Coordinates of C-alpha atoms and ligand atoms in Angstrom, one line a residue:
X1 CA 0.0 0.0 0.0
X2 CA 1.0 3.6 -1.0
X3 CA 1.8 6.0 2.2
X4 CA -1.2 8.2 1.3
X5 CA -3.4 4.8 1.6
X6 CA -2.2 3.9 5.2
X7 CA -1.9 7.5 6.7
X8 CA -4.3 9.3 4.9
X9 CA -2.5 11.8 3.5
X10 CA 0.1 12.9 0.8
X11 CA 3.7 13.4 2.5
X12 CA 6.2 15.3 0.6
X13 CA 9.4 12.9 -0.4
X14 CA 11.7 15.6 -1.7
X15 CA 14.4 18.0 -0.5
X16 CA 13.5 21.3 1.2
X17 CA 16.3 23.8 0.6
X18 CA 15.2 27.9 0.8
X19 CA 11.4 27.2 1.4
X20 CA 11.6 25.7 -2.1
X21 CA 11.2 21.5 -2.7
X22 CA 13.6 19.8 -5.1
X23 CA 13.2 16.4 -6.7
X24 CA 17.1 15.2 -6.1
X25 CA 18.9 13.8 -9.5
X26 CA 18.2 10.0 -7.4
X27 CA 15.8 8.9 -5.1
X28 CA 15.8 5.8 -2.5
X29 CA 13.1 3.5 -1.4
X30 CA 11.4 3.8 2.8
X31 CA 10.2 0.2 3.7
X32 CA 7.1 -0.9 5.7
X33 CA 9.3 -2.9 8.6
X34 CA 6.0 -4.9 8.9
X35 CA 5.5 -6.0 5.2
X36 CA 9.4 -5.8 4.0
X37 CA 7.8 -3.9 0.9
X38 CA 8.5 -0.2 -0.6
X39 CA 6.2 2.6 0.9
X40 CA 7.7 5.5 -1.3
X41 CA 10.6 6.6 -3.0
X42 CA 12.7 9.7 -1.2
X43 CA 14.8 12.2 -2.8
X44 CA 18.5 11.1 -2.4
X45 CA 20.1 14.3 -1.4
X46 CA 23.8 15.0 -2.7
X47 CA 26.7 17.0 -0.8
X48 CA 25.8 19.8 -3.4
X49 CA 22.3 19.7 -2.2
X50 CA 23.5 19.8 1.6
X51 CA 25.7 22.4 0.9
X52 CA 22.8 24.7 -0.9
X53 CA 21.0 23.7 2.0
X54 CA 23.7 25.7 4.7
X55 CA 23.8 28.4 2.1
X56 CA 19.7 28.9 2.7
X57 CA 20.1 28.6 6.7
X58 CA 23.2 31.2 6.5
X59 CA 21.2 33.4 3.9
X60 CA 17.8 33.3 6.5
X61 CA 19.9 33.8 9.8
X62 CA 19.7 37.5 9.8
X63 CA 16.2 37.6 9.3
X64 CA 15.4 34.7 12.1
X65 CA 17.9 36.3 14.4
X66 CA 16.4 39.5 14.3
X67 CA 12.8 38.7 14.3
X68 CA 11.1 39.4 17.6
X69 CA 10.6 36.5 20.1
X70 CA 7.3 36.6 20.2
X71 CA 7.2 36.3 16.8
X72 CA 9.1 33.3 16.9
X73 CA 6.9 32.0 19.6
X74 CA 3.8 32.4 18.0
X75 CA 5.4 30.7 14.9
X76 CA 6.5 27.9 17.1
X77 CA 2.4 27.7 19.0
X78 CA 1.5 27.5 15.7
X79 CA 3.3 24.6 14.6
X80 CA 1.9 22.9 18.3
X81 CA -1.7 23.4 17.2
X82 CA -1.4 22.2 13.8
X83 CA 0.6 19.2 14.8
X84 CA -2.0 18.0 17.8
X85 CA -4.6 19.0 15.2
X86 CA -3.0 16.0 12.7
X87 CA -1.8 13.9 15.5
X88 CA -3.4 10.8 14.1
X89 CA -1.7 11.4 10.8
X90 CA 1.6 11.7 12.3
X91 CA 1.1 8.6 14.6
X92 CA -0.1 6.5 11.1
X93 CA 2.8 7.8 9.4
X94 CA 5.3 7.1 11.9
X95 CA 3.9 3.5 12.4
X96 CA 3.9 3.1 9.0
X97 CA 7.6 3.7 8.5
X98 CA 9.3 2.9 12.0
X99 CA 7.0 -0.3 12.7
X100 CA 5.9 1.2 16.2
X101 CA 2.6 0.3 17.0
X102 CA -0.4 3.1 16.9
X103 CA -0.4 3.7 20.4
X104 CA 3.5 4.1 20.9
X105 CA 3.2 6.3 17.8
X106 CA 0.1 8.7 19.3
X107 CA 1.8 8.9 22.6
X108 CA 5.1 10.3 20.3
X109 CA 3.0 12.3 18.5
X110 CA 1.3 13.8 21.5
X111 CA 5.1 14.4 23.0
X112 CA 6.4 15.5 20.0
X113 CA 4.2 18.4 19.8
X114 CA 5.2 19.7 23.2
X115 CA 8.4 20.7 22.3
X116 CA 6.6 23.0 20.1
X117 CA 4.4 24.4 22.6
X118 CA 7.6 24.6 25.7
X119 CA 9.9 26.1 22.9
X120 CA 7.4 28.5 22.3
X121 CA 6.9 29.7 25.8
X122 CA 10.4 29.5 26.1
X123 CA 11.5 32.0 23.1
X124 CA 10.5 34.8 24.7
X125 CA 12.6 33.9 28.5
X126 CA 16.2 34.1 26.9
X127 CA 17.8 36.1 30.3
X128 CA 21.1 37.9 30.6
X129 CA 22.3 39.3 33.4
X130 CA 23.9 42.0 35.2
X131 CA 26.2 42.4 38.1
X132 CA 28.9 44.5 39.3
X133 CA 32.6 43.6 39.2
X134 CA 33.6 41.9 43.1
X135 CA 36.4 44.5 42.5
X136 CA 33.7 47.6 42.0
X137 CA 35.9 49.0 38.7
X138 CA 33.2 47.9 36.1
X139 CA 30.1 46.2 35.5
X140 CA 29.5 42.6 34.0
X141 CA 27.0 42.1 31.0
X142 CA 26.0 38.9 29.5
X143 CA 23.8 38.1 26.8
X144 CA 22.6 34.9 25.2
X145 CA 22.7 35.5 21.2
X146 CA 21.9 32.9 18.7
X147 CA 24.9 30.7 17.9
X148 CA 24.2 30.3 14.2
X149 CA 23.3 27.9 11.7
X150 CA 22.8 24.4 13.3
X151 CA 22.9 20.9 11.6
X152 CA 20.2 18.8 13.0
X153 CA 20.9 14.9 12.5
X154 CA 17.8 12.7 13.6
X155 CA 17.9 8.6 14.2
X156 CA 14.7 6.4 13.3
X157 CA 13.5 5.3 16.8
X158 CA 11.5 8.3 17.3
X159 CA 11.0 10.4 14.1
X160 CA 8.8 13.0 15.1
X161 CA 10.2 13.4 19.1
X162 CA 14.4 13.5 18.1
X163 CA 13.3 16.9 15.6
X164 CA 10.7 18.5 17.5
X165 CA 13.3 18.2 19.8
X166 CA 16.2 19.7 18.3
X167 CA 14.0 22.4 16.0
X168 CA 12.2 23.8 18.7
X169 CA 14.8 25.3 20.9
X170 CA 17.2 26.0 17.6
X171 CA 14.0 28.3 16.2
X172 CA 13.0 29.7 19.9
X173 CA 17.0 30.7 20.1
X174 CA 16.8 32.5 17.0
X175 CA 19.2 29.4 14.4
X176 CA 17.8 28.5 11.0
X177 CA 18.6 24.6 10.6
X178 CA 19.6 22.4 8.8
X179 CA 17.6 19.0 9.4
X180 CA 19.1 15.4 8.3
X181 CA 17.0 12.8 9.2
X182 CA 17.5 9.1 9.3
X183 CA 17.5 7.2 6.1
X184 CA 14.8 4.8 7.5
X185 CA 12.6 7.3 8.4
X186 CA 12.7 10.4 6.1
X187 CA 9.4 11.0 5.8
X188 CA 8.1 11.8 9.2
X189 CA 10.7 14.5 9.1
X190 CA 9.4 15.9 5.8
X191 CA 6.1 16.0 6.9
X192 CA 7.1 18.0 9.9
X193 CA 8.5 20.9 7.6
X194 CA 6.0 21.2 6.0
X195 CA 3.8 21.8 8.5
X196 CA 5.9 24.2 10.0
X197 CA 6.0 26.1 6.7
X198 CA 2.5 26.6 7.4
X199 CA 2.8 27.5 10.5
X200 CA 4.9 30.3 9.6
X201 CA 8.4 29.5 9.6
X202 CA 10.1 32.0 6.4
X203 CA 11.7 30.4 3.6
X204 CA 15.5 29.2 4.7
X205 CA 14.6 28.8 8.2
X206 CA 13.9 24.9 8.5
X207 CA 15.6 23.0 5.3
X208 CA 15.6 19.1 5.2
X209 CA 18.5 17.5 2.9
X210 CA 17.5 13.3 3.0
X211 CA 20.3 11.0 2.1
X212 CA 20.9 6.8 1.4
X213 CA 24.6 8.5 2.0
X214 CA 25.0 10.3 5.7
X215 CA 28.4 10.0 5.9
X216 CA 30.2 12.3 3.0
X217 CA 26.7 14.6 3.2
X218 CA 27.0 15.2 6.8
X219 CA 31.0 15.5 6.2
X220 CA 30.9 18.3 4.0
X221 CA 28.2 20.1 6.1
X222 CA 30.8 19.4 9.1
X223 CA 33.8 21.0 7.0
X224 CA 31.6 24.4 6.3
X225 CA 32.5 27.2 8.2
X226 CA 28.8 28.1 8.1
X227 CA 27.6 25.7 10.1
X228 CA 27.9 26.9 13.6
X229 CA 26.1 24.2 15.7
X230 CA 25.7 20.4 15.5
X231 CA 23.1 18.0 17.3
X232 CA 23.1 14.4 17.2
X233 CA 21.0 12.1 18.5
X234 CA 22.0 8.3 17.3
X235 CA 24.3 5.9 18.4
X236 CA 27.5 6.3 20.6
X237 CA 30.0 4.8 16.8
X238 CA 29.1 8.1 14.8
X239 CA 28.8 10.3 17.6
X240 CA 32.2 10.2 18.0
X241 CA 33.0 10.1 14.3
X242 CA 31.6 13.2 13.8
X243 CA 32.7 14.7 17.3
X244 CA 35.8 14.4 15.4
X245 CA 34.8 16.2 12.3
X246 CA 33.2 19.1 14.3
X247 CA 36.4 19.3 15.7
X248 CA 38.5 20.8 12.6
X249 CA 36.0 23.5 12.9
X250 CA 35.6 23.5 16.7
X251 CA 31.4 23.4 16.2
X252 CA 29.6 23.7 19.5
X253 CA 28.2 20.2 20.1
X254 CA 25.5 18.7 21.2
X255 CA 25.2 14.5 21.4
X256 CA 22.3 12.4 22.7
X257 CA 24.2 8.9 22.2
X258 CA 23.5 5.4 23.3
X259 CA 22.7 3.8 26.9
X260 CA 22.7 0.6 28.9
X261 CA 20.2 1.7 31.3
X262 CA 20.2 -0.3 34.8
X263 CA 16.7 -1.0 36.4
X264 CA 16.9 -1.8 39.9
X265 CA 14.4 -3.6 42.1
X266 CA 15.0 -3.6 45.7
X267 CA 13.4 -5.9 48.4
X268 CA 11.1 -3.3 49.4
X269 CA 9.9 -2.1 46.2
X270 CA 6.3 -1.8 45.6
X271 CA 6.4 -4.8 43.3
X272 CA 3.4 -4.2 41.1
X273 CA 4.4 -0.8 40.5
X274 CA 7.9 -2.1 39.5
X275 CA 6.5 -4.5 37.0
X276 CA 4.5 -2.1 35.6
X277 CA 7.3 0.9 35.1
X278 CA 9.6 -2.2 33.9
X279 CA 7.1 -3.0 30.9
X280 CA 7.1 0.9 30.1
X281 CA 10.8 1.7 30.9
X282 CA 11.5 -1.7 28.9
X283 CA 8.6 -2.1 25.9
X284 CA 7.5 1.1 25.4
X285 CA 8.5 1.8 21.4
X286 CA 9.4 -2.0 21.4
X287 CA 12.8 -1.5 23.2
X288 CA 14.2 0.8 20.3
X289 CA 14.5 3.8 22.7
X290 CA 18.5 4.6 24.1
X291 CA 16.3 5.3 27.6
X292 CA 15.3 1.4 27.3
X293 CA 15.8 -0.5 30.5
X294 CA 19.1 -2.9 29.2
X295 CA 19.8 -4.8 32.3
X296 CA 17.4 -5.7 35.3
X297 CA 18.9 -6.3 38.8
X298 CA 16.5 -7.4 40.9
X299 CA 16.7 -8.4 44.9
X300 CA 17.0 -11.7 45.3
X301 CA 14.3 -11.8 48.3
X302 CA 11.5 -10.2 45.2
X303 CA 13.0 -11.4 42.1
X304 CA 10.5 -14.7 41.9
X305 CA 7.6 -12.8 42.1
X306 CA 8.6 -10.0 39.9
X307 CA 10.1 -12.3 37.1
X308 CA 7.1 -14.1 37.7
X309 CA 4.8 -11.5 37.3
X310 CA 7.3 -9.2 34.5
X311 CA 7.3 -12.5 32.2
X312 CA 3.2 -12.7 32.0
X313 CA 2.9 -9.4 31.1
X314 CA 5.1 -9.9 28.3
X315 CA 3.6 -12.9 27.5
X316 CA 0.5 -11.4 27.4
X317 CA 1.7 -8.8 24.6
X318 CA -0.1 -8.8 21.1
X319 CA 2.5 -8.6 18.3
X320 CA 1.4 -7.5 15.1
X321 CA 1.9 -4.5 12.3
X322 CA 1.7 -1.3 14.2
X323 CA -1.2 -0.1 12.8
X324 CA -3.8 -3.1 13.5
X325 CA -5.3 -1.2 16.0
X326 CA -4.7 -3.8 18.6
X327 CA -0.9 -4.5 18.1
X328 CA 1.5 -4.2 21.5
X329 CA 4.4 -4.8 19.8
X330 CA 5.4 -3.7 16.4
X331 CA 8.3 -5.3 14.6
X332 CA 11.6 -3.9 14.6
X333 CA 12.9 -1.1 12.3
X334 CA 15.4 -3.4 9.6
X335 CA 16.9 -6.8 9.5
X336 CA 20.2 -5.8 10.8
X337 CA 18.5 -4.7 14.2
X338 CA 16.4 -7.6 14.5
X339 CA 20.2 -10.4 14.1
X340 CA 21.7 -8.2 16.7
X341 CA 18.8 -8.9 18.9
X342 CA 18.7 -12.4 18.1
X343 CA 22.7 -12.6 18.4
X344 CA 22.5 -11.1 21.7
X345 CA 19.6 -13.6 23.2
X346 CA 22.0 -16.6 21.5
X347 CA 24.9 -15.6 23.3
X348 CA 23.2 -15.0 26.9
X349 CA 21.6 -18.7 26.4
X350 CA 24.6 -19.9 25.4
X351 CA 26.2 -18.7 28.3
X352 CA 23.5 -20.3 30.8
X353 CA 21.1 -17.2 31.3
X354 CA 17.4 -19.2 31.6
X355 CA 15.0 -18.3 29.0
X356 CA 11.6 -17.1 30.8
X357 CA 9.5 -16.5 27.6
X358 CA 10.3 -15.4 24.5
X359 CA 13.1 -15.8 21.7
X360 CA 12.3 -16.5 18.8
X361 CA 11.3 -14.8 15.5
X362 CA 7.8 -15.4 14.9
X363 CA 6.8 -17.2 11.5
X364 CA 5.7 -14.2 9.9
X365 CA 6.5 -11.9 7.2
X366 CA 8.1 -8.7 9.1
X367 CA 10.6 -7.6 10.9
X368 CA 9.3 -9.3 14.7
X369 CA 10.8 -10.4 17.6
X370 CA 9.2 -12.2 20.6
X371 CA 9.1 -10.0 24.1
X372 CA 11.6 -11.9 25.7
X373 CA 12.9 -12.4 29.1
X374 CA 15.8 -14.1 30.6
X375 CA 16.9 -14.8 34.2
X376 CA 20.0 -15.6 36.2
X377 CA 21.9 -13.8 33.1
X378 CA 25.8 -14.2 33.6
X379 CA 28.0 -11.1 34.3
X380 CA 30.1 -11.9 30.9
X381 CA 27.2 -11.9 28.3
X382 CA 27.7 -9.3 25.6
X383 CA 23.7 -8.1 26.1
X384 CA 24.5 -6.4 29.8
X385 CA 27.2 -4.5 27.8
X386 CA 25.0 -3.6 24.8
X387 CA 22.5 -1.4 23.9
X388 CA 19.8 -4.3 22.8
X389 CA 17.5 -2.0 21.3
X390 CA 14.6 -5.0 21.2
X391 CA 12.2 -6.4 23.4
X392 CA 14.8 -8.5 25.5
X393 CA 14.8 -7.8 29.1
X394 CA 17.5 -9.4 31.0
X395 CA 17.5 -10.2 34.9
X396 CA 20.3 -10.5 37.2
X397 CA 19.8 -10.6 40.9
X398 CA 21.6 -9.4 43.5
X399 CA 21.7 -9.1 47.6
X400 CA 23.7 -6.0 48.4
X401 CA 22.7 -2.6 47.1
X402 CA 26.7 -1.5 47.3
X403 CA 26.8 -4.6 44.4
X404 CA 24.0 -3.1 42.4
X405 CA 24.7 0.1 42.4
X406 CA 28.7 -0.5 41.4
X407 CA 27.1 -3.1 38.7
X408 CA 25.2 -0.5 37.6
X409 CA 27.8 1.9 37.2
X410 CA 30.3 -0.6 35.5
X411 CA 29.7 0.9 31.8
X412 CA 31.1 3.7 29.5
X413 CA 27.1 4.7 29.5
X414 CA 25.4 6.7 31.8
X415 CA 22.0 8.2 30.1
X416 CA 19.4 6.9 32.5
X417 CA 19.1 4.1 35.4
X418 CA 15.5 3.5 37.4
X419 CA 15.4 2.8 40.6
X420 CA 12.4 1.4 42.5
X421 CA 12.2 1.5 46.3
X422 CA 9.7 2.5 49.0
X423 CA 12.7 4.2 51.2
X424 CA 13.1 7.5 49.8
X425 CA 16.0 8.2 51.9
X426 CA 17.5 4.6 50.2
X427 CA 16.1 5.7 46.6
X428 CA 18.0 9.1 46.9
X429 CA 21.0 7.7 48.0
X430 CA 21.4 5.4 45.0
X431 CA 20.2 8.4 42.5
X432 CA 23.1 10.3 43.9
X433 CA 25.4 7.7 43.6
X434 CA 24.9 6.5 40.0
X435 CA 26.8 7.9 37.5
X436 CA 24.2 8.9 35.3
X437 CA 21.9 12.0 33.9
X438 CA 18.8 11.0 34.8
X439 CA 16.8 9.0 37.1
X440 CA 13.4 7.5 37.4
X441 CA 12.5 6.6 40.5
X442 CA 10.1 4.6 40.9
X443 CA 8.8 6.1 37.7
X444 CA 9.9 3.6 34.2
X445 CA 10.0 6.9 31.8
X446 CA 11.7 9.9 32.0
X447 CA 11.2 12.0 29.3
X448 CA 9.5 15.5 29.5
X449 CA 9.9 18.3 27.5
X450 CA 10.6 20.5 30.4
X451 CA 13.0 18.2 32.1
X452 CA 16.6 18.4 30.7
X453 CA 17.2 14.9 29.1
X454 CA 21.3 14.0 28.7
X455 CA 23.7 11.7 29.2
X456 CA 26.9 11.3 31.2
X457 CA 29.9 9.6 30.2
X458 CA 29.7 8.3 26.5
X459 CA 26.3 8.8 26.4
X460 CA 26.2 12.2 25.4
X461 CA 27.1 16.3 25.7
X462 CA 25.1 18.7 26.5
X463 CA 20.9 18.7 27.6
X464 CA 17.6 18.8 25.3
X465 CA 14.5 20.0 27.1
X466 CA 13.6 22.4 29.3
X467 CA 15.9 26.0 29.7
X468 CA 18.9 24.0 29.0
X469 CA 18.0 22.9 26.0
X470 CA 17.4 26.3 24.7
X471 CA 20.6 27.6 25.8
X472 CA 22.5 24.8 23.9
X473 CA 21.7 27.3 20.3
X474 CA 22.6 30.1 22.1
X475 CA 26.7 31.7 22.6
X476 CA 27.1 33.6 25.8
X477 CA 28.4 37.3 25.1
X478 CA 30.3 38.9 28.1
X479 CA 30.2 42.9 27.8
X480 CA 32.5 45.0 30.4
X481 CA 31.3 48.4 30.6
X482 CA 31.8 51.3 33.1
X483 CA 29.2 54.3 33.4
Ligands
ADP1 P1 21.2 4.1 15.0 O1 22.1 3.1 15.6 O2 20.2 4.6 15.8 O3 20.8 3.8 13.5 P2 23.1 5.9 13.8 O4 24.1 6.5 14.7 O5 23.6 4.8 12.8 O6 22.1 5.4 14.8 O7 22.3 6.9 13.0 C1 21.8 8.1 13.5 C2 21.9 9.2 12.5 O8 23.2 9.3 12.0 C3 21.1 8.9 11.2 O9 20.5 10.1 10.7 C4 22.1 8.4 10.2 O10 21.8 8.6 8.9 C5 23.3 9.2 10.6 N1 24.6 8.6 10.3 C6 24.9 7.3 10.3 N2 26.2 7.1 10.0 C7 26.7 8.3 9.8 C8 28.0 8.8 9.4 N3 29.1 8.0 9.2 N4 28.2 10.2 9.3 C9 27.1 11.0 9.5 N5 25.9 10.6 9.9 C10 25.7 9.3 10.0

């Protein structure tokens, strides 16, 4: 079936460079992860094409700087009401080409949107300050002034969220963008610029270059003095390959890389609770999320009842395409995802972990996996190293909290870890002590647009959301002055 069949409307699949869409000398094909067949052909943007693209964004940065910020707020308000208006169509859409089922897809829709309306109300709170000198000679000035033209670069896990995220506080700060979203999920992306052409946005503001070739595109964009500002949200291997390439032209940088989040159940956790925030923290967008529970340690004095109880509700999942309006559990994105998930299940068997429910491919057409659990998984398998990024949740139990906690720290990640407790004074001792960005605790999802969402360690730079996130498009000016 044709995209405009399954979503219900007619998504632009070319390049938006200066407000103006170009067909691309090439095109490449999106697949339907559930069907394995061709849902439309996308324009295959060249380095020329990206490098058009940064001469728009350079040519509208004046313009966008200067305009007022309630201008820009009302723009970005806009673009809020229009998207909850079509949240269905996004959600259809975005099942359609990621595989997520409808109601993983509404709920990203619905969050999606909120970046709109919090950048919105944020473009107008962009604060200096003021102070005197400790010596008394002068005064101190600061201002927060747009940093410049910012290359946006999007993964396929959550299509709408990662550019809502990124667009919002680049357009609130005042930056024109440069958007490049993931090759398995282009179209989302081009959907949102359109609709925030409608909404307002001038011509050069928001440009969209898709590519079947990231890497010499996003190098040449990389080696342009123009570009001022890059964010990255995708996996830890190009993070730091392009870390290095925004190097040469020391580019402010902003990365939202993988995790190997910990989710720890103590003996006096409420243990229902816990089994319900472990099937969010764990299933919700079938495990492709870099804030996906990876590793479950669990006291041994609760672990029976919660594997017990953790396994059923798997169990209980329906798997089917993401839009059958009753589907749990889409498939996953590609092929190449779906062997690294099976891989990773092999090699924790292998190794003696006990296999709960789950692991297999079903006998369908598709890109599925089983929800899966495993229990008594050894230290050495490769999956409590890995981001899984699939429906896999593996258990390991444990007795002392000193053990979990140094467990849980013993990675190069540190993007998110939940924590479930009834002793708050124990639960905020362990969120101090883990060496991490964020914490839910006794919650299974984090993510808010007015909470600043980051990583530690190799799991990222720099915060999206909330004030922070705004500030990360912004360079601080100092002015001394005297009067
Ligand atoms: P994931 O593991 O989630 O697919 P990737 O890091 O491969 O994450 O992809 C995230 C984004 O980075 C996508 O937009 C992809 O096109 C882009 N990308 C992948 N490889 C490169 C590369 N070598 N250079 C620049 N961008 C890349």
């Amino acid at each position: 079936m044709s995209i405009s069949e399954l979503t219900g409307f007619d998504v632009p699949t070319g390049l938006l460079i200066g407000g103006e869409w170009a067909k691309g000398a090439a095109t490449f094909p999106v697949l339907d992860p559930a069907t394995e067949e061709p849902l439309a052909e996308v324009a295959d943007g060249t380095v020329a094409d990206a490098l058009d693209a940064v001469g728009a964004a350079q040519l509208a940065l004046p313009g966008w700087a200067a305009t007022p910020p309630r201008q820009r707020a009302e723009v970005l308000r806009k673009a809020f009401e229009l998207m909850t208006a079509r949240s269905e169509q996004f959600a259809r859409l975005m099942s359609a080409e990621n595989g997520k089922s409808l109601r993983d897809a509404r709920g990203e829709a619905a969050y999606a949107a909120e970046f709109f309306r919090w950048y919105a109300e944020e473009a107008v709170r962009v604060e200096g300050t003021l102070l005197r000198a400790p010596s008394g000679a002068n005064r101190i000035i600061t201002l927060h002034q747009p940093i410049g033209v910012a290359l946006l670069i999007t993964p396929w896990n959550f299509p709408a969220a990662m550019a809502t995220r990124k667009i919002g506080p680049a357009l609130a700060a005042g930056c024109p963008v440069v958007l490049k979203p993931a090759e398995d999920t282009p179209l989302t992306a081009l959907a949102l610029a359109e609709l925030l052409g409608q909404a307002g946005v001038p011509d050069g503001v928001v440009n969209v270059v898709t590519t079947a070739s990231p890497a010499p595109v996003v190098s040449a964009m990389l080696a342009d003095p123009r570009v001022r500002k890059l964010s990255f949200t995708g996996s830890t291997e190009v993070g730091k390959i392009l870390l290095g390439q925004a190097a040469q032209q020391v580019i402010s940088s902003s990365m939202e890389l993988g995790g190997n989040a910990p989710f720890i159940v103590f003996e006096d956790a409420d243990i229902p609770a816990a089994v319900e925030g472990a099937l969010i923290a764990k299933m919700r967008n079938g495990g492709e999320a870099c804030t996906a529970a990876n590793r479950f340690y669990v006291h041994e004095a609760v672990a029976d009842e919660f594997v017990a109880a953790f396994a059923g509700r798997m169990k209980s999942l329906v798997v089917g395409p993401g839009l059958d309006e009753a589907t749990e559990l889409g498939p996953l994105v590609n092929e190449e995802t779906r062997s690294k998930v099976a891989g990773l299940v092999e090699d924790a068997t292998g190794l003696g972990a006990a296999l709960v429910t789950g692991g297999r491919r079903p006998r369908r057409r598709g890109y599925f996996y089983e929800p899966t659990l495993l229990d008594a998984v050894p230290a050495d398998a490769r999956l409590l190293g890995t981001e899984i990024f699939g429906p896999v949740a593996p258990v390991v139990r444990f007795t002392d909290e000193a053990d979990a906690v140094r467990w849980a720290n013993a990675t190069e990640f540190g993007l998110v870890c939940y924590v479930y407790t009834q002793d708050l004074r124990r639960g905020l001792r362990v969120a101090e002590a883990l060496e991490t960005g964020m914490v839910g605790l006794n919650r299974g999802l984090v993510s808010d647009p007015a909470a600043p969402f980051g990583g530690v360690k190799q799991s990222g730079l720099g915060r999206e959301g909330a004030h922070e996130g705004l500030l990360e498009y912004t360079e601080t000016k100092y002015i001394a002055t005297d009067w």
